[in-house]
Coordinates of C-alpha atoms in Angstrom, one line a residue:
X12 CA 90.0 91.3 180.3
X13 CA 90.7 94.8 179.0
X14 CA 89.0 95.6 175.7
X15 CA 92.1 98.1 174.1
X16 CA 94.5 95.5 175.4
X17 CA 93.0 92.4 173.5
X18 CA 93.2 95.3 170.5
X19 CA 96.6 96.4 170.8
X20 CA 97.9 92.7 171.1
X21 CA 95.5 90.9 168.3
X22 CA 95.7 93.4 165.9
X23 CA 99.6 93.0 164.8
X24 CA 98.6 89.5 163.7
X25 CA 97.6 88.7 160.4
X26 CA 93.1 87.6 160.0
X27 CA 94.3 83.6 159.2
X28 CA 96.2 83.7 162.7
X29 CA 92.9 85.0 164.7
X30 CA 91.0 82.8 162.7
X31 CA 93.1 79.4 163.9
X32 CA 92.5 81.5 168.0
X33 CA 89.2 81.2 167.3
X34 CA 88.6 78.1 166.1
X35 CA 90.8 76.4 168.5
X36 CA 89.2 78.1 171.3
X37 CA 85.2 77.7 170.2
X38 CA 84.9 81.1 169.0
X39 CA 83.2 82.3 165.7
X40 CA 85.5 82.6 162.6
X41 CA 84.3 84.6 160.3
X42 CA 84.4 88.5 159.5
X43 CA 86.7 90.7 159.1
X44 CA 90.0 91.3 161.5
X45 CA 88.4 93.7 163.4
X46 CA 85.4 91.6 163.7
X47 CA 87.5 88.8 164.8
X48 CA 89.3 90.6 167.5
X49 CA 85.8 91.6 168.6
X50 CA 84.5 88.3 168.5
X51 CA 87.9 86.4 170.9
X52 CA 87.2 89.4 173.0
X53 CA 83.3 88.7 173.5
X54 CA 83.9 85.0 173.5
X55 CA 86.7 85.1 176.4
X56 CA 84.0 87.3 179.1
X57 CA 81.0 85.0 177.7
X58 CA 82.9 81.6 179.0
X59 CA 84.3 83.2 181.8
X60 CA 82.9 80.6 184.4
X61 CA 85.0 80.9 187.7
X62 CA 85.7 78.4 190.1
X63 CA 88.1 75.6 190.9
X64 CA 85.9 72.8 190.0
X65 CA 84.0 73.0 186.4
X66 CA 81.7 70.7 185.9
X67 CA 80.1 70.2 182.1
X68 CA 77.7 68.4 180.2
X69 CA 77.3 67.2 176.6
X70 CA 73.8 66.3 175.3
X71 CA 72.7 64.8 172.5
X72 CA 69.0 64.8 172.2
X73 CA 66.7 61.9 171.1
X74 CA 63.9 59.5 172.1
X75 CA 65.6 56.6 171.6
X76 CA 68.6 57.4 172.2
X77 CA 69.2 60.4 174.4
X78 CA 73.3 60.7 175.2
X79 CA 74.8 62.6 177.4
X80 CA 78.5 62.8 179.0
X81 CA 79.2 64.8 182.5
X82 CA 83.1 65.5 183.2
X83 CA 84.4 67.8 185.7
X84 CA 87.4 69.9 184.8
X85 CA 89.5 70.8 187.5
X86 CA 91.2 74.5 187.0
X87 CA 93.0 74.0 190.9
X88 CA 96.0 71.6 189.9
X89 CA 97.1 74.4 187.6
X90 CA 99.1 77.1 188.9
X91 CA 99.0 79.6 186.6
X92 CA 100.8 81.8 188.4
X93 CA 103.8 80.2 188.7
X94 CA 103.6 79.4 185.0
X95 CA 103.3 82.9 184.7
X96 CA 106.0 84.5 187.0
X97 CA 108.6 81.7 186.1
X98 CA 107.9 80.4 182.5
X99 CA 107.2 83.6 181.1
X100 CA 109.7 85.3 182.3
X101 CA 111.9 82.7 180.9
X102 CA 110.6 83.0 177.3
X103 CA 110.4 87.0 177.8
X104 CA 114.3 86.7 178.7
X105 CA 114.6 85.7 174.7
X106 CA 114.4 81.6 176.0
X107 CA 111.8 81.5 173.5
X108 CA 113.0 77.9 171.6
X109 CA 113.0 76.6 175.2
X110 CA 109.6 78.1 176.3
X111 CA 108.1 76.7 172.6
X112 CA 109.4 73.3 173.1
X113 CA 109.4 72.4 176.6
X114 CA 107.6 74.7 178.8
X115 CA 104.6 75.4 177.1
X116 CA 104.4 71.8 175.8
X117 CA 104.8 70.3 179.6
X118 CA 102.0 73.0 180.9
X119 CA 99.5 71.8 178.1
X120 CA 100.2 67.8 179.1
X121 CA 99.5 68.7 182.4
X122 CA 96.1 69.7 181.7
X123 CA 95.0 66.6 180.1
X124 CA 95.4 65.4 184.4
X125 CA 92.7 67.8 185.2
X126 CA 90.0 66.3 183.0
X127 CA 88.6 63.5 185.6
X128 CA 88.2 59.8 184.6
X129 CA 84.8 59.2 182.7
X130 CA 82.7 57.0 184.9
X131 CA 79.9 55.1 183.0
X132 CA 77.4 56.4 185.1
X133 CA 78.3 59.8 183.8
X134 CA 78.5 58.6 180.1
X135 CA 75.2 57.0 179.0
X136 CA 73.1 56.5 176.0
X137 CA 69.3 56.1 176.8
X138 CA 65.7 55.2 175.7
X139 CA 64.0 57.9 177.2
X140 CA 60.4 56.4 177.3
X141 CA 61.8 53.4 178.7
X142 CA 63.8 55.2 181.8
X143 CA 61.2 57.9 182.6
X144 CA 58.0 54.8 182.0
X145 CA 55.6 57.5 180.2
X146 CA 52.2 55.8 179.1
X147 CA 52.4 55.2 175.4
X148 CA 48.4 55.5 175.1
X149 CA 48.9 59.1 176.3
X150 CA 51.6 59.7 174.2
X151 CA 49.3 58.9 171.2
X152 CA 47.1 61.6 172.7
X153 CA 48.9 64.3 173.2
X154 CA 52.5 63.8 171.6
X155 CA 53.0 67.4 173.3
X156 CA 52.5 66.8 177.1
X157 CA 54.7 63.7 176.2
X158 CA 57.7 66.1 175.4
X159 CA 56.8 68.2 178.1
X160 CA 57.4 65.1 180.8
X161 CA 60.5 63.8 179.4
X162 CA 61.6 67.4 179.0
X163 CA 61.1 67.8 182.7
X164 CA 62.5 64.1 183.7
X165 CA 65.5 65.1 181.8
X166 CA 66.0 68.6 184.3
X167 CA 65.3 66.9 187.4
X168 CA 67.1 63.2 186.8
X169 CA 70.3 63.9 184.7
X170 CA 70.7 67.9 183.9
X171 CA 70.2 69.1 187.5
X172 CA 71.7 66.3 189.8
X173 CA 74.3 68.0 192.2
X174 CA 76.6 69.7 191.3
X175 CA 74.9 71.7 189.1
X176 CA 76.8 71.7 185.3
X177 CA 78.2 75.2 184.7
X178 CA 78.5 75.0 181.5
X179 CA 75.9 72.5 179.2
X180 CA 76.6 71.3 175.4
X181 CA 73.5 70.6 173.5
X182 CA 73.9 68.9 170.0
X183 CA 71.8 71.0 167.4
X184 CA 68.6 69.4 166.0
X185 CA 68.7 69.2 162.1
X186 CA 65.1 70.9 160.7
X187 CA 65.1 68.9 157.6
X188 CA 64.4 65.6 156.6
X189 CA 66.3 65.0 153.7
X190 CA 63.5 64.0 151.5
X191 CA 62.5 61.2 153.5
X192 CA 59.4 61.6 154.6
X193 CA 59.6 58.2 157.1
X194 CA 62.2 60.4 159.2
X195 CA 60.2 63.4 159.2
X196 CA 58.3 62.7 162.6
X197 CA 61.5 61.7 164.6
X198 CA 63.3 65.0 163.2
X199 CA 60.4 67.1 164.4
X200 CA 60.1 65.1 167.4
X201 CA 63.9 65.9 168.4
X202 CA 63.5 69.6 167.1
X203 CA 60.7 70.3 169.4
X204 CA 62.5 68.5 172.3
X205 CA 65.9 70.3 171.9
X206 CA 63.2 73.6 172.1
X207 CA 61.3 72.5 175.6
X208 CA 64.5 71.6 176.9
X209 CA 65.8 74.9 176.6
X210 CA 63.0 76.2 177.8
X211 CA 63.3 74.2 181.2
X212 CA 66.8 75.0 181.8
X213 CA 66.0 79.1 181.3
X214 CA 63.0 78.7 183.8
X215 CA 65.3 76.4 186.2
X216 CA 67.3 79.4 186.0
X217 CA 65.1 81.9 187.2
X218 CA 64.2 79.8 190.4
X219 CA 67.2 78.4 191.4
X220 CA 70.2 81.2 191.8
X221 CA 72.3 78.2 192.6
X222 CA 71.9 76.9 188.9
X223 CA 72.7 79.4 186.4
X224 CA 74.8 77.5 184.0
X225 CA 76.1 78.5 180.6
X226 CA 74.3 76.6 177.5
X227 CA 76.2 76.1 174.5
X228 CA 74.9 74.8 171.4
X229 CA 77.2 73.2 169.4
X230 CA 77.0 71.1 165.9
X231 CA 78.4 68.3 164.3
X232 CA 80.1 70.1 161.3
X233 CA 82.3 72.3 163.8
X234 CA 83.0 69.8 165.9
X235 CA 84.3 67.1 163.3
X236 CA 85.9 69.9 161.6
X237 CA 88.1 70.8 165.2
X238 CA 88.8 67.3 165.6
X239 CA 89.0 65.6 162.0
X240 CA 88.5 67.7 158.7
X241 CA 91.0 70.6 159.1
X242 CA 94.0 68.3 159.0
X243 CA 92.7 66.5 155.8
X244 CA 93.7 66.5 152.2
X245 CA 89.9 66.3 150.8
X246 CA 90.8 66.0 146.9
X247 CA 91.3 62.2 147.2
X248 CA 88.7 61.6 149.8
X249 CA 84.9 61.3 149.4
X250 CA 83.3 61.8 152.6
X251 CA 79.6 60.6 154.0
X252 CA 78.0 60.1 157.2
X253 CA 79.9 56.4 157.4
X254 CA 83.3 57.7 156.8
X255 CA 82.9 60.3 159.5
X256 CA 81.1 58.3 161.8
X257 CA 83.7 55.8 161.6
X258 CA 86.4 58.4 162.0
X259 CA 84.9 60.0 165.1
X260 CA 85.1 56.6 166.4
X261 CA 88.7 55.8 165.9
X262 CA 89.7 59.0 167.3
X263 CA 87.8 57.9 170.3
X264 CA 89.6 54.8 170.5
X265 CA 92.7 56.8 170.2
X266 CA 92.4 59.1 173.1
X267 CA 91.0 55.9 174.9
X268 CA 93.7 53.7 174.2
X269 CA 96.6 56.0 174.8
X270 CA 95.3 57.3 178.5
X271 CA 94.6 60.6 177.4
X272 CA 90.7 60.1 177.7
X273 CA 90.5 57.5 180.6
X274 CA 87.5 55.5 181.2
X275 CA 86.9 53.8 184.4
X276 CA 86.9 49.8 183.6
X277 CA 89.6 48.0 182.0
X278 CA 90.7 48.8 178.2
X279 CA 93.8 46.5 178.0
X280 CA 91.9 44.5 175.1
X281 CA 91.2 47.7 173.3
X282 CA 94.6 46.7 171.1
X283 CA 92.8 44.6 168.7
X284 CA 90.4 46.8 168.1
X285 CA 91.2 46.8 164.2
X286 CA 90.0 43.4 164.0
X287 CA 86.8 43.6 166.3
X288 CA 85.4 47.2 164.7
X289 CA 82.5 46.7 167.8
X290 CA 84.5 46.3 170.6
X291 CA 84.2 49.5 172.3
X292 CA 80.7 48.8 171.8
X293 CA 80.9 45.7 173.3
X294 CA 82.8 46.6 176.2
X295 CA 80.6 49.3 177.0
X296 CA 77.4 47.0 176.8
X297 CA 79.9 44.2 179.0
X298 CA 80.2 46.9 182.1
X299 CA 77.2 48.6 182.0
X300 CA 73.7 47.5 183.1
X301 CA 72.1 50.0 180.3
X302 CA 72.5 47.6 177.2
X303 CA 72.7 49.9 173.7
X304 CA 72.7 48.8 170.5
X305 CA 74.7 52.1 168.6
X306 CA 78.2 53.8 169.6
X307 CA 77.7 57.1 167.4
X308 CA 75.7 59.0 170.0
X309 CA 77.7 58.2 173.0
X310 CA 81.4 58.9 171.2
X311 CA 80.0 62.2 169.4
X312 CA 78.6 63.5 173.2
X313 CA 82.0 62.4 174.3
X314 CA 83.8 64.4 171.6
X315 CA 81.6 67.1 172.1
X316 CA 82.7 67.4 176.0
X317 CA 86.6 66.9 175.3
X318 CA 85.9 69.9 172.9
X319 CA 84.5 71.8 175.2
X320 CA 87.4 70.8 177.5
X321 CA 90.0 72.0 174.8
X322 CA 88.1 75.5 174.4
X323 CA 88.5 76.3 178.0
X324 CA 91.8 75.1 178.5
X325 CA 92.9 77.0 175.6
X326 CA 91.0 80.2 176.4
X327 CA 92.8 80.1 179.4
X328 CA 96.1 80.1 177.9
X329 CA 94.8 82.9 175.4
X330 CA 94.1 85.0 178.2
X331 CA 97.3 84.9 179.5
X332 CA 99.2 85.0 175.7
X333 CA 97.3 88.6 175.8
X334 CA 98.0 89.6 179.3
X335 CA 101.7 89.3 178.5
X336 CA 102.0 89.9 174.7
X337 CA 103.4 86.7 174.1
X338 CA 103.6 85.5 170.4
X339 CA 100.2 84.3 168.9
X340 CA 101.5 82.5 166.2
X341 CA 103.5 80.3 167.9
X342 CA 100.6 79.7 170.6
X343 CA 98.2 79.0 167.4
X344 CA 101.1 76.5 166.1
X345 CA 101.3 75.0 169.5
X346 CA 98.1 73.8 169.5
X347 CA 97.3 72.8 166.0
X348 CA 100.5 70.7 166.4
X349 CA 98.9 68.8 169.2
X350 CA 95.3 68.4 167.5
X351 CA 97.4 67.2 164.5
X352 CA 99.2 64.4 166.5
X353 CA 95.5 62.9 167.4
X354 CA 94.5 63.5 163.8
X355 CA 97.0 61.5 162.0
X356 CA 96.5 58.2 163.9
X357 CA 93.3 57.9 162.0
X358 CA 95.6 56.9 158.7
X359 CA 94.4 59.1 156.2
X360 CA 95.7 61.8 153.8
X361 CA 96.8 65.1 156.3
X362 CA 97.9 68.1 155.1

């Protein structure tokens, strides 16, 4: 990626275009244009993982429950080149209205194929003391060689399990308690966890050249924000933890029940969802021998990885939007357009 070409293209378009690049393709969003242009240029070489086969993994740290989600993203299914040589050239021929509405639209379907089935193995929510048996006496002891063990467990039995994960999510840790002082100890607990874990995968790293993947951390905010709060009208709607916990749900029931997330066991009773609100918990629990008791963590580690999914699917088609001076806006339109269509099955207020 040259840097005076990604200059020369982003730089006839207006901040509040690069702004909608960047958040559709996990970059930073604020600053000025020139800042921006900086940033989409940075963020395409930093998530420049090669390869055919990409596999990644969403974390969502806790004790209790410790979620993750593994997917593999396969890049080989998509000839670029031809979608280059031939589609382009169409839309460069002045076929743009065709390019908009049926070219580019058909190459982005296709990419929801390369995003493997979700197995169950690969999508779990688990009581870490309970899977890795640590000796509760000693973690009364010495709370911090107790996080240093499940720290370790969590490397060698889920993060580095061939193949290696070239790119891992991990979920933020809040640092605050919100005044409740019975919460405290779990925050910190998680805090310090999230730390040691990152710790282990940067040593892992400098033993293993085979494993060298890229860590991502990632929050909630953003991520209900690409998925969800954009496309709202928030004047008439109060939002809390339950509302958007329920939301991310639905949505997840959404892309389950229309095929374009596909889980590996039977959904055909998810169509009366609306009047059992815990089936997908239930159905999970019914094919699963890891029994859980809460959803949240497992659909937000799913959302997380579909994210990332998105971001490198769409940094993709970025690349190439600047390798051929294509127009941005109607690349940024494209894809807010598709986001929206998932958005508004959730039946509230959109913009």
């Amino acid at each position: 990626m040259n840097y005076s070409r990604t200059v020369q293209v982003l730089s006839k378009y207006k901040s509040s275009t690069l702004t909608q690049v960047a958040l559709n393709c996990g970059f930073p969003t604020e600053g000025t244009k020139q800042n921006k242009i900086d940033l989409i240029y940075n963020g395409l070489k930093l998530y420049n993982v090669t390869g055919d086969n990409i596999d990644i993994l969403s974390i969502d740290i806790g004790i209790k429950n410790f979620a993750y989600c593994k997917s593999k993203l396969d890049f080989s299914n998509i000839k670029l080149e031809n979608w280059q040589n031939n589609k382009l050239e169409n839309w460069q021929n002045n076929k743009l209205e065709n390019w908009q509405n049926n070219q580019l639209e058909n190459w982005q379907n296709n990419q929801l194929e390369i995003w493997q089935n979700i197995n169950l193995e690969n999508w779990q929510n688990i009581n870490l003391n309970e899977k890795f048996k640590y000796n509760q006496l000693s973690n009364i002891i010495d709370e911090k060689n107790h996080l240093s063990y499940l720290s370790n467990c969590i490397i060698n039995q889920i993060i580095m399990i061939p193949p290696f994960p070239k790119i891992i999510t991990i979920e933020n840790q809040r640092t605050r308690s919100n005044g409740l002082t019975a919460t405290l100890p779990t925050v910190l607990t998680n805090y310090t966890l999230e730390n040691m874990l990152y710790s282990s995968i940067y040593t892992n790293k400098l033993y293993n050249e085979k494993f060298n993947p890229l860590v991502i951390p990632l929050n909630s905010r953003n991520m209900v924000n690409f998925w969800i709060n954009r496309f709202l009208k928030k004047s008439n709607i109060k939002f809390n933890s339950l509302l958007t916990k329920k939301l991310r749900i639905n949505l997840v029931l959404h892309l389950l029940t229309n095929n374009i997330i596909k889980l590996d066991i039977d959904l055909k009773d998810l169509s009366i969802v609306d009047k059992k609100p815990n089936y997908l918990l239930k159905l999970i629990n019914a094919h699963s021998s890891n029994k859980i008791s809460k959803i949240d963590d497992l659909v937000d580690c799913l959302l997380y990885n579909y994210m990332m999914i998105q971001f490198l699917q769409n940094q993709s088609s970025l690349a190439n939007v600047i390798q051929h001076d294509l127009d941005l806006d109607s690349f940024v339109n494209n894809l807010n357009d598709k986001y929206f269509e998932y958005a508004k099955n959730l039946n509230l207020q959109m913009k």
